[in-house]
Short mmCIF file of C-alpha atoms in Angstrom, two decimals:
data_model
loop_
_atom_site.label_atom_id
_atom_site.label_comp_id
_atom_site.label_asym_id
_atom_site.label_seq_id
_atom_site.Cartn_x
_atom_site.Cartn_y
_atom_site.Cartn_z
CA MET N 272 -1.69 -10.52 -7.39
CA THR N 273 0.82 -8.37 -9.27
CA GLU N 274 2.65 -11.36 -10.68
CA TRP N 275 -0.62 -13.00 -11.77
CA LEU N 276 -1.79 -9.82 -13.51
CA LEU N 277 1.51 -9.32 -15.32
CA ASN N 278 1.63 -12.96 -16.39
CA ASN N 279 -1.98 -13.22 -17.53
CA LEU N 280 -3.22 -9.81 -18.64
CA LYS N 281 -0.20 -7.96 -20.02
CA ASP N 282 -1.65 -8.31 -23.53
CA GLN N 283 -4.75 -6.38 -22.38
CA TYR N 284 -3.21 -3.63 -20.24
CA ASP N 285 -0.11 -1.48 -19.97
CA PHE N 286 0.51 -1.98 -16.26
CA ILE N 287 1.89 0.61 -13.86
CA VAL N 288 2.99 -0.95 -10.57
CA ASN N 289 2.95 1.56 -7.70
CA PHE N 290 4.08 1.44 -4.11
CA ALA N 291 2.97 4.42 -2.02
CA ASN N 292 5.28 4.71 0.98
CA THR N 293 3.60 6.29 4.00
CA GLY N 294 6.85 6.49 5.94
CA MET N 295 5.25 4.29 8.60
CA GLU N 296 6.16 0.90 7.17
CA LEU N 297 8.74 -1.30 8.81
CA GLU N 298 12.04 -1.73 6.99
CA GLU N 299 11.15 -5.31 6.12
CA THR N 300 8.25 -4.07 3.99
CA LEU N 301 10.53 -1.79 2.00
CA GLU N 302 13.02 -4.63 1.55
CA PHE N 303 10.19 -6.85 0.32
CA VAL N 304 9.06 -4.33 -2.30
CA ARG N 305 12.66 -3.96 -3.47
CA ARG N 306 13.14 -7.71 -3.80
CA CYS N 307 9.91 -8.07 -5.76
CA ASP N 308 11.38 -5.64 -8.26
CA GLU N 309 14.76 -7.32 -8.38
CA GLU N 310 13.52 -10.91 -8.66
CA LYS N 311 10.17 -10.52 -10.40
CA GLY N 312 10.78 -7.48 -12.57
CA PHE N 313 7.76 -5.46 -11.47
CA ASN N 314 9.43 -2.13 -12.29
CA THR N 315 7.61 -0.55 -9.36
CA VAL N 316 7.27 3.21 -9.20
CA TRP N 317 7.87 4.27 -5.60
CA LEU N 318 5.75 7.24 -4.58
CA GLU N 319 5.37 9.41 -1.50
CA ALA N 320 2.81 12.03 -0.63
CA ASP N 321 3.78 15.66 -1.00
CA VAL N 322 1.35 17.27 1.45
CA HIS N 323 1.09 21.01 0.88
CA PRO N 324 0.27 23.04 4.01
CA GLU N 325 -1.68 25.70 2.08
CA LYS N 326 -5.47 25.55 2.12
CA ARG N 327 -7.15 24.32 -1.06
CA VAL N 328 -3.90 22.82 -2.35
CA GLY N 329 -4.28 19.06 -2.62
CA THR N 330 -1.70 16.39 -1.96
CA THR N 331 0.55 15.60 -4.91
CA HIS N 332 3.38 13.08 -5.26
CA ARG N 333 7.10 12.75 -5.44
CA ILE N 334 8.99 9.80 -6.88
CA VAL N 335 11.45 8.06 -4.56
CA ASN N 336 13.20 4.69 -4.46
CA PHE N 337 14.34 2.20 -1.84
CA GLU N 338 17.30 4.32 -0.81
CA THR N 339 15.48 7.67 -0.70
CA ALA N 340 12.13 6.48 0.68
CA THR N 341 11.24 8.25 3.92
CA ARG N 342 11.61 6.33 7.16
CA GLY N 343 10.52 7.52 10.60
CA GLY N 344 7.11 9.03 10.07
CA SER N 345 7.80 12.56 8.77
CA VAL N 346 5.45 12.12 5.78
CA PHE N 347 2.72 10.93 8.13
CA GLU N 348 3.36 13.87 10.45
CA LYS N 349 2.91 16.39 7.63
CA MET N 350 -0.42 14.79 6.81
CA ILE N 351 -1.48 15.08 10.47
CA GLU N 352 -0.43 18.74 10.64
CA LYS N 353 -2.86 19.58 7.85
CA TYR N 354 -5.69 17.08 8.25
CA GLY N 355 -5.53 15.94 11.87
CA ILE N 356 -5.03 12.49 13.39
CA PRO N 357 -6.77 9.77 11.36
CA ASN N 358 -9.19 7.49 13.17
CA MET N 359 -11.91 4.92 12.56
CA VAL N 360 -14.37 7.64 11.51
CA TYR N 361 -12.02 9.87 9.51
CA LYS N 362 -9.59 7.55 7.70
CA HIS N 363 -7.84 10.22 5.68
CA CYS N 364 -4.41 8.59 5.95
CA THR N 365 -5.14 6.19 3.07
CA ARG N 366 -6.65 9.00 1.03
CA GLU N 367 -3.74 11.42 1.51
CA LEU N 368 -0.79 9.02 1.64
CA LYS N 369 -1.82 6.45 -0.95
CA VAL N 370 -4.79 7.37 -3.15
CA ARG N 371 -3.97 11.01 -3.85
CA PRO N 372 -0.25 10.48 -4.57
CA MET N 373 -1.13 7.66 -6.98
CA ASN N 374 -3.78 9.81 -8.68
CA SER N 375 -1.31 12.70 -8.88
CA TYR N 376 1.21 10.40 -10.54
CA LEU N 377 -1.37 9.25 -13.10
CA ARG N 378 -2.20 12.86 -13.92
CA SER N 379 1.50 13.56 -14.44
CA LEU N 380 1.40 10.86 -17.14
CA GLY N 381 -1.64 12.45 -18.77
CA ILE N 382 -4.02 9.81 -17.40
CA LYS N 383 -7.22 10.90 -15.70
CA PRO N 384 -7.71 8.96 -12.43
CA ASN N 385 -10.64 6.54 -12.41
CA THR N 386 -10.53 6.17 -16.20
CA VAL N 387 -8.23 3.17 -15.83
CA PRO N 388 -8.75 0.21 -13.47
CA THR N 389 -6.86 0.15 -10.18
CA ALA N 390 -6.18 -3.36 -8.87
CA ILE N 391 -6.48 -3.89 -5.10
CA GLY N 392 -4.97 -6.97 -3.43
CA ILE N 393 -7.92 -8.01 -1.26
CA ARG N 394 -8.33 -11.81 -1.19
CA ALA N 395 -11.44 -13.89 -1.87
CA ASP N 396 -11.82 -14.72 1.84
CA GLU N 397 -11.93 -11.01 2.75
CA ALA N 398 -14.29 -9.88 0.00
CA LYS N 399 -16.39 -7.96 2.52
CA ARG N 400 -13.59 -5.36 2.57
CA MET N 401 -14.21 -4.40 -1.06
CA ALA N 402 -15.32 -0.79 -1.51
CA LYS N 403 -19.04 -0.31 -1.99
CA ASP N 404 -18.35 2.35 -4.63
CA ALA N 405 -15.72 0.26 -6.46
CA HIS N 406 -17.51 0.67 -9.78
CA ILE N 407 -17.42 4.47 -9.43
CA GLU N 408 -13.73 4.54 -8.47
CA ASN N 409 -12.89 1.90 -11.12
CA LEU N 410 -11.41 -0.42 -8.52
CA ILE N 411 -10.99 -4.08 -9.36
CA TYR N 412 -10.19 -7.03 -7.06
CA PRO N 413 -8.41 -9.71 -9.11
CA LEU N 414 -7.92 -12.12 -6.18
CA VAL N 415 -11.67 -12.04 -5.61
CA THR N 416 -13.17 -11.95 -9.09
CA MET N 417 -10.53 -13.04 -11.62
CA HIS N 418 -8.30 -15.46 -9.75
CA PRO N 419 -10.05 -16.23 -6.43
CA THR N 420 -7.34 -16.73 -3.83
CA THR N 421 -7.49 -17.40 -0.09
CA LYS N 422 -5.06 -16.57 2.69
CA GLU N 423 -3.84 -20.17 2.78
CA GLU N 424 -3.15 -20.09 -0.96
CA VAL N 425 -1.19 -16.85 -0.60
CA HIS N 426 0.96 -18.45 2.12
CA ALA N 427 1.52 -21.52 -0.07
CA PHE N 428 2.57 -19.31 -2.97
CA TRP N 429 5.19 -17.47 -0.90
CA LYS N 430 6.54 -20.69 0.64
CA ALA N 431 7.47 -21.74 -2.88
CA GLN N 432 9.36 -18.50 -3.59
CA SER N 433 13.01 -17.70 -2.93
CA PHE N 434 12.01 -14.90 -0.52
CA THR N 435 9.00 -13.64 1.39
CA LEU N 436 7.89 -10.74 3.57
CA GLU N 437 9.92 -11.28 6.73
CA LEU N 438 7.18 -10.08 9.07
CA GLU N 439 4.55 -11.71 11.23
CA GLU N 440 0.99 -10.78 10.33
CA HIS N 441 0.57 -8.33 13.22
CA ASN N 442 3.51 -6.29 11.92
CA GLY N 443 2.14 -5.78 8.42
CA ASN N 444 0.93 -2.42 7.09
CA CYS N 445 1.68 0.84 8.91
CA VAL N 446 3.30 0.77 12.34
CA MET N 447 0.71 1.11 15.14
CA CYS N 448 -2.19 1.45 12.69
CA PHE N 449 -5.46 2.27 14.46
CA GLU N 450 -7.19 -0.45 12.44
CA LYS N 451 -5.08 -3.21 13.99
CA ALA N 452 -6.70 -5.27 16.73
CA PHE N 453 -5.56 -4.30 20.24
CA THR N 454 -3.82 -7.66 20.70
CA LYS N 455 -1.82 -7.07 17.51
CA LEU N 456 -0.81 -3.61 18.70
CA LEU N 457 0.45 -5.08 21.99
CA LYS N 458 2.50 -7.68 20.10
CA GLN N 459 3.96 -4.96 17.91
CA ILE N 460 4.96 -2.86 20.92
CA GLU N 461 6.63 -5.90 22.52
CA GLU N 462 8.68 -6.63 19.40
CA TYR N 463 9.25 -3.04 18.22
CA PRO N 464 9.09 -0.72 21.26
CA GLU N 465 10.55 2.01 19.06
CA ALA N 466 7.22 1.97 17.17
CA LEU N 467 5.76 4.19 19.89
CA ALA N 468 8.30 6.88 19.07
CA ILE N 469 7.14 7.15 15.43
CA SER N 470 3.42 6.70 15.87
#
């Protein structure tokens, strides 16, 4: 998605490419983000949540990079200390570890969040995952509406590249995420038993 946007719409937008590290990604994910920068020139801004323990003080951001990005779950733990354990009803992990740090970064640039479009990488074959209030949040889904792309087409794209994300599907996203199917969680535990120590 990022490459398509930069190649096709750079005359319409000044793009800011963000990666919000939750501290719960596997090392392969961080390596993948780094290689995208090195080989595709995304100039990604790496962000992490700065969760403030005080009441009525919202999450802000700090800028990191591949070397300084947190590993091992401490960022996630700080979020839990303040807001509790996220679950299917109260999914505040995305809000606190991704949305709010990105919004904080925009504000630091003098940009009011939601006044500029935010592109989300949901594919055409998973359009049902699009946010119902996308128009309010100014969320756009290029792989659904601008350049409809399926899972098979994404795989074909990466097969043609010099590198890819070196993870099986069940190991994508945060380690031991509660939104993963139980069978995927079991596979992850089998392959990465250390995941239980940081989840």
